[in-house]
């Protein structure tokens, strides 16, 4: 899932200085699971902001809302309606960057601020412990590397590792980071496919990653016919 | 075992075993909760709402609830009967004032009911019928109401003023009581029936059973019931030095102990049953032995020896087996093995039987012996409009069972009077969650059952004073804290659950699990609330605790205290640290002078980060959380969790310039009475 980390409240407060009525909007999916932006975190951030503005002697109304997902129209519509009807002059979203983008392109002349730093695609290793495992690069090569990703787990994203900086299974960047290629080799040994390791891998086609510009994916077989979609909407 | 395996609580039908086992289904979980919160008056209201004989039950109830309590799976059951006694003993002034306000509802409906017998069954029926608006008159043969409670159970266990406390509440409803009035003698049954729209026979088991033995008519042979009755009335039945009591039940125990108090030097109980088969309750037997009474098992009497018409002793033969294979009473003897006891008195206590003289000459059909025709489901006799309840109808049992049957009788009669026919009245069986699964039980922190020390056995034999002291307030609170709030645990709002696994990971009892969404099986959850306090989706509710609701609670408290004090500081404390309810109170004058407001919670680890920030929103300059240290905490890992949450709240406060040092966690083993003031005044000094 998407892992995010809450921004310091002081930073969030800076975004909304001068505003009168602000909605703190949570998301019930990834950021809830990674304890960064669900209803509970909305309560905490909203409370901290209320205390902060009160101490400044400023009258800022901070309200709360959380929807299932901030990346689907059906879920955000009530949120957008609320912002409009109740006259909010800013929204702080605790959803990942997707949510912030999604709201910003639909909300009209109200600014949406990010309340979290969207960090990576990762796993939940233990309560409160998250690890990046996928770089979202657009073309999976995990079949070549024993299921462990050199794009996400090698600091240098090299295709034919490890580099000379590997030592005792750790990366030269930090003793806290495993060497991705060390993990790959171990795993290949375990699977008895170490032969694959000898093959030199070709350079990546980065156009399928962010280098090819913003990506969009349409699953034709699932999409609705344009006229059906229009009929449904009317 | 009851019905088990239902997933979530909040299902009113899913009861704790203690609640199900109590014939009137007292909600002991609420009772213990009220005691923990210092709400003793609410606890009294709760028990009285289901049991008009609460004072009596606090003293002598056979407490089926305790037998079923799930603490039995951990160490020992809650001392629920004693908690009830604590509640009634500590709310006397409130109860007196309350009595003055009880509405005389009897007679508002215009139909008349006669009740024969002022024992617990008849009086409970009268209570319920009067509440329902019927006009009720209770006719009682004895001079005082209460039945066996007043005339058989010895005063060292149940003083009359305790019975009176309950009876007076019932009479306050407008129930009319005619004592010294023998139905069958002072009025014929037919006349009574003519004068009323319905009659309830609740005459109990008035007579003693006797034995057909040679010598039974000798001087010095006494039957249990007349003996106890005389003693209860303050009489001193003449006794010699050596007394033999025949019987092994609870009544025989009371007889033996009464005889000893009346001066008999050597008292021996002799019964058919072996040591493990004796029908008397274990604790009664233990107290009896403590009082120097000998118990001789497995003997059946053959002959009372006499000399000049007076008892000199009694002979026995060995009883080899009391019950046959089908469990029926069918004693077998070994005639060759005999023994003999010298005795100045023989008291026969082998059971009671009904005196059904009240219906003599009426059309109420007798089923045989001293029983009349009676339908257990409808409580009706053969005669329309005539019902029966209590021991006269169902045989010997405990007082609370008589109360429960009285309640059923009231329902049957009300139905008869309102609808004109008989109805099947639900029994007292109730499904429950069953025992605490072993895997959970082994994780529950063990807490010794709070016991009281009885009066010294030598000392107590010199009089009829009550031998059992009540819990002190500290003891009561300590005992209430042992309740595991069975089935009142966590419930998931499936719509909100994000299946994040937080509950599964933090639950110290390994109870929370995922079945598509998170689920806390009601028969396992310990209601600690740790999961709810950490759930990022606010998807977990607790029956007894408002998750994230602290802001409203504090606001309400400030309002009651006349507004936010100057230099407002908030102290959260665990209410299980308080030995008295006074420690849980905020004295408005003190709050005014030191600005410190206390909020007591059942375990500080229930507090969410937003709960910890809430006081600051309401203008507090600082927050101190006083958590229980080490073993004194109710729940595993609670301290670690609240430490982390205080740290998180501190992080927010630091980020907005308030300072992380404005919130602190302090640990103590209590008591709140001395520790909280110390900790809070230090906080006051530190924060200025
Ligand atoms: C010695 C002893 C010890 C006990 N100890 C305990 C204990 O520790 N715990 C516990 O839970 N239970 C105990 N019990 C049982 C408990 O007392 C009974 O279960 C309960 O009292 C039965 O209630 P009842 O209303 O059916 O009958 P009773 O209490 O017997 O009341 C019936 C009343 O009807 C009256 N009556 C009968 N005939 C007439 C008539 N013709 N006209 C007018 N009035 C009439 C009687 O005088 C009596 O007052 C004990 C019983 C005995 C005998
Ligand atoms: S622990 Fe409490 S709720 Fe559970 S059975 Fe015992 S008294 Fe009842
Ligand atoms: S954490 Fe506590 S309240 Fe939640 S499921 Fe476990 S025992 Fe029940």
Short mmCIF file of N, CA and C in Angstrom, two decimals, chain A residues 6-10 13 28-29 31-41 43-52 54-56 64 68 124-128, chain B residues 495-503 505-506 517 533-538 548 551 564 608-611 613-614 616-619 641 648 651-653 655-656 658:
data_model
loop_
_atom_site.label_atom_id
_atom_site.label_comp_id
_atom_site.label_asym_id
_atom_site.label_seq_id
_atom_site.Cartn_x
_atom_site.Cartn_y
_atom_site.Cartn_z
N UNK A 6 2.91 11.74 8.60
CA UNK A 6 2.28 13.03 8.86
C UNK A 6 3.30 14.18 8.81
N UNK A 7 2.89 15.27 8.24
CA UNK A 7 3.75 16.46 8.27
C UNK A 7 3.71 17.06 9.68
N UNK A 8 4.77 17.73 10.07
CA UNK A 8 4.73 18.40 11.38
C UNK A 8 3.56 19.40 11.40
N UNK A 9 2.84 19.45 12.52
CA UNK A 9 1.66 20.34 12.56
C UNK A 9 2.04 21.79 12.36
N UNK A 10 3.27 22.13 12.78
CA UNK A 10 3.69 23.52 12.61
C UNK A 10 3.68 23.88 11.12
N UNK A 13 0.15 24.19 9.97
CA UNK A 13 -0.42 25.45 10.48
C UNK A 13 0.02 26.62 9.59
N UNK A 28 -9.96 6.90 4.38
CA UNK A 28 -10.15 5.64 5.11
C UNK A 28 -9.36 4.46 4.56
N UNK A 29 -8.50 4.69 3.61
CA UNK A 29 -7.82 3.53 3.01
C UNK A 29 -6.34 3.48 3.44
N UNK A 31 -3.80 5.46 4.05
CA UNK A 31 -3.24 6.28 5.14
C UNK A 31 -3.87 5.97 6.49
N UNK A 32 -5.07 5.35 6.46
CA UNK A 32 -5.63 4.89 7.73
C UNK A 32 -4.80 3.71 8.21
N UNK A 33 -4.55 2.79 7.29
CA UNK A 33 -3.83 1.57 7.66
C UNK A 33 -2.40 1.90 8.12
N UNK A 34 -1.76 2.91 7.51
CA UNK A 34 -0.39 3.22 7.96
C UNK A 34 -0.39 4.32 9.02
N UNK A 35 -1.54 4.54 9.65
CA UNK A 35 -1.66 5.38 10.84
C UNK A 35 -1.22 6.83 10.59
N UNK A 36 -1.47 7.33 9.36
CA UNK A 36 -1.04 8.70 9.05
C UNK A 36 -2.20 9.65 8.80
N UNK A 37 -3.32 9.12 8.29
CA UNK A 37 -4.35 10.06 7.88
C UNK A 37 -5.78 9.57 7.96
N UNK A 38 -6.06 8.64 8.87
CA UNK A 38 -7.44 8.17 9.06
C UNK A 38 -8.17 9.08 10.03
N UNK A 39 -9.36 8.65 10.43
CA UNK A 39 -10.21 9.50 11.28
C UNK A 39 -9.52 9.87 12.60
N UNK A 40 -8.77 8.93 13.16
CA UNK A 40 -8.09 9.21 14.43
C UNK A 40 -7.04 10.29 14.25
N UNK A 41 -6.27 10.18 13.16
CA UNK A 41 -5.23 11.19 12.93
C UNK A 41 -5.86 12.54 12.62
N UNK A 43 -8.55 13.64 13.94
CA UNK A 43 -8.88 14.21 15.25
C UNK A 43 -7.65 14.85 15.90
N UNK A 44 -6.53 14.13 15.83
CA UNK A 44 -5.33 14.62 16.49
C UNK A 44 -4.82 15.91 15.85
N UNK A 45 -4.72 15.91 14.52
CA UNK A 45 -4.20 17.09 13.83
C UNK A 45 -5.15 18.27 14.05
N UNK A 46 -6.46 18.00 13.93
CA UNK A 46 -7.43 19.08 14.10
C UNK A 46 -7.33 19.66 15.51
N UNK A 47 -7.20 18.77 16.48
CA UNK A 47 -7.12 19.23 17.86
C UNK A 47 -5.87 20.09 18.06
N UNK A 48 -4.74 19.61 17.55
CA UNK A 48 -3.48 20.36 17.71
C UNK A 48 -3.60 21.73 17.05
N UNK A 49 -4.23 21.77 15.88
CA UNK A 49 -4.38 23.07 15.20
C UNK A 49 -5.30 24.01 15.97
N UNK A 50 -6.37 23.45 16.52
CA UNK A 50 -7.28 24.31 17.31
C UNK A 50 -6.55 24.91 18.50
N UNK A 51 -5.76 24.05 19.17
CA UNK A 51 -4.99 24.55 20.32
C UNK A 51 -4.04 25.65 19.86
N UNK A 52 -3.34 25.38 18.75
CA UNK A 52 -2.33 26.34 18.28
C UNK A 52 -2.96 27.70 17.95
N UNK A 54 -5.82 28.88 18.94
CA UNK A 54 -6.39 29.46 20.16
C UNK A 54 -5.30 30.17 20.95
N UNK A 55 -4.15 29.51 21.06
CA UNK A 55 -3.05 30.12 21.79
C UNK A 55 -2.55 31.40 21.11
N UNK A 56 -2.71 31.44 19.78
CA UNK A 56 -2.32 32.66 19.05
C UNK A 56 -3.39 33.74 19.15
N UNK A 64 -13.71 18.55 10.93
CA UNK A 64 -13.14 17.25 10.54
C UNK A 64 -14.09 16.44 9.66
N UNK A 68 -14.13 7.29 2.71
CA UNK A 68 -13.56 5.97 2.45
C UNK A 68 -12.25 6.05 1.65
N UNK A 124 3.79 -3.41 5.72
CA UNK A 124 3.67 -3.17 7.15
C UNK A 124 4.43 -4.32 7.82
N UNK A 125 5.64 -4.06 8.27
CA UNK A 125 6.49 -5.13 8.80
C UNK A 125 6.06 -5.54 10.20
N UNK A 126 5.57 -4.56 10.97
CA UNK A 126 5.08 -4.81 12.32
C UNK A 126 4.29 -3.56 12.69
N UNK A 127 3.62 -3.58 13.82
CA UNK A 127 2.83 -2.42 14.21
C UNK A 127 3.71 -1.15 14.15
N UNK A 128 3.33 -0.21 13.28
CA UNK A 128 4.06 1.05 13.19
C UNK A 128 5.38 0.98 12.43
N UNK B 495 -18.42 -1.04 8.78
CA UNK B 495 -18.31 -0.07 7.70
C UNK B 495 -17.04 0.75 7.82
N UNK B 496 -16.62 0.98 9.06
CA UNK B 496 -15.46 1.85 9.24
C UNK B 496 -14.15 1.08 9.31
N UNK B 497 -14.22 -0.18 9.67
CA UNK B 497 -12.99 -0.95 9.86
C UNK B 497 -12.15 -0.96 8.58
N UNK B 498 -10.89 -0.56 8.69
CA UNK B 498 -10.00 -0.53 7.53
C UNK B 498 -9.15 -1.81 7.45
N UNK B 499 -9.43 -2.74 8.34
CA UNK B 499 -8.70 -4.01 8.40
C UNK B 499 -7.20 -3.76 8.50
N UNK B 500 -6.83 -2.79 9.31
CA UNK B 500 -5.42 -2.40 9.39
C UNK B 500 -4.62 -3.33 10.28
N UNK B 501 -5.31 -4.15 11.06
CA UNK B 501 -4.67 -5.12 11.96
C UNK B 501 -4.14 -4.53 13.26
N UNK B 502 -4.35 -3.24 13.46
CA UNK B 502 -3.85 -2.63 14.69
C UNK B 502 -4.42 -3.35 15.92
N UNK B 503 -5.74 -3.60 15.89
CA UNK B 503 -6.36 -4.25 17.05
C UNK B 503 -5.77 -5.64 17.28
N UNK B 505 -2.86 -6.61 16.53
CA UNK B 505 -1.48 -6.53 17.01
C UNK B 505 -1.37 -6.01 18.43
N UNK B 506 -2.28 -5.11 18.82
CA UNK B 506 -2.11 -4.56 20.18
C UNK B 506 -2.87 -5.36 21.24
N UNK B 517 -13.59 -8.47 8.31
CA UNK B 517 -13.32 -7.25 9.07
C UNK B 517 -12.87 -7.70 10.46
N UNK B 533 -8.55 2.45 21.63
CA UNK B 533 -7.76 3.67 21.79
C UNK B 533 -6.75 3.84 20.66
N UNK B 534 -6.45 2.76 19.94
CA UNK B 534 -5.43 2.86 18.89
C UNK B 534 -6.00 2.70 17.48
N UNK B 535 -7.25 2.32 17.41
CA UNK B 535 -7.83 2.08 16.08
C UNK B 535 -7.76 3.38 15.26
N UNK B 536 -7.09 3.36 14.10
CA UNK B 536 -6.93 4.60 13.34
C UNK B 536 -8.21 5.02 12.61
N UNK B 537 -9.20 4.11 12.59
CA UNK B 537 -10.41 4.41 11.84
C UNK B 537 -11.59 4.76 12.76
N UNK B 538 -11.33 4.83 14.06
CA UNK B 538 -12.40 5.06 15.04
C UNK B 538 -13.54 4.06 14.79
N UNK B 548 -12.77 8.45 22.36
CA UNK B 548 -12.56 9.81 21.85
C UNK B 548 -13.60 10.80 22.39
N UNK B 551 -13.33 15.11 25.38
CA UNK B 551 -13.52 16.56 25.32
C UNK B 551 -14.88 16.94 25.90
N UNK B 564 -14.25 27.05 33.82
CA UNK B 564 -12.83 26.69 33.84
C UNK B 564 -12.14 27.48 34.95
N UNK B 608 -7.19 8.16 24.36
CA UNK B 608 -6.60 8.31 23.02
C UNK B 608 -5.74 9.57 23.01
N UNK B 609 -4.98 9.73 21.94
CA UNK B 609 -4.18 10.95 21.81
C UNK B 609 -5.11 12.17 21.80
N UNK B 610 -6.24 12.05 21.12
CA UNK B 610 -7.14 13.21 21.09
C UNK B 610 -7.74 13.48 22.47
N UNK B 611 -7.93 12.42 23.26
CA UNK B 611 -8.38 12.62 24.65
C UNK B 611 -7.32 13.39 25.44
N UNK B 613 -5.17 15.48 24.22
CA UNK B 613 -5.05 16.87 23.75
C UNK B 613 -6.28 17.70 24.15
N UNK B 614 -7.40 17.01 24.38
CA UNK B 614 -8.66 17.71 24.64
C UNK B 614 -8.56 18.76 25.75
N UNK B 616 -6.22 20.65 26.58
CA UNK B 616 -5.54 21.86 26.08
C UNK B 616 -6.49 22.67 25.22
N UNK B 617 -7.34 21.96 24.47
CA UNK B 617 -8.34 22.69 23.68
C UNK B 617 -9.26 23.48 24.59
N UNK B 618 -9.47 22.93 25.79
CA UNK B 618 -10.40 23.59 26.72
C UNK B 618 -9.67 24.53 27.65
N UNK B 619 -8.42 24.82 27.33
CA UNK B 619 -7.71 25.85 28.06
C UNK B 619 -6.79 25.38 29.18
N UNK B 641 1.53 1.23 26.35
CA UNK B 641 0.71 1.91 25.34
C UNK B 641 0.42 3.36 25.74
N UNK B 648 3.24 10.78 21.98
CA UNK B 648 2.70 11.29 20.71
C UNK B 648 1.99 12.63 20.93
N UNK B 651 4.45 15.25 21.28
CA UNK B 651 5.01 15.64 19.99
C UNK B 651 4.16 16.72 19.32
N UNK B 652 2.86 16.55 19.36
CA UNK B 652 1.97 17.58 18.80
C UNK B 652 2.12 18.90 19.55
N UNK B 653 2.18 18.79 20.87
CA UNK B 653 2.26 20.01 21.68
C UNK B 653 3.58 20.74 21.43
N UNK B 655 5.25 20.64 18.65
CA UNK B 655 5.22 21.21 17.29
C UNK B 655 4.45 22.52 17.24
N UNK B 656 3.49 22.70 18.11
CA UNK B 656 2.71 23.94 18.05
C UNK B 656 3.17 24.95 19.09
N UNK B 658 3.51 24.68 22.33
CA UNK B 658 3.04 24.59 23.72
C UNK B 658 4.13 23.94 24.57
#
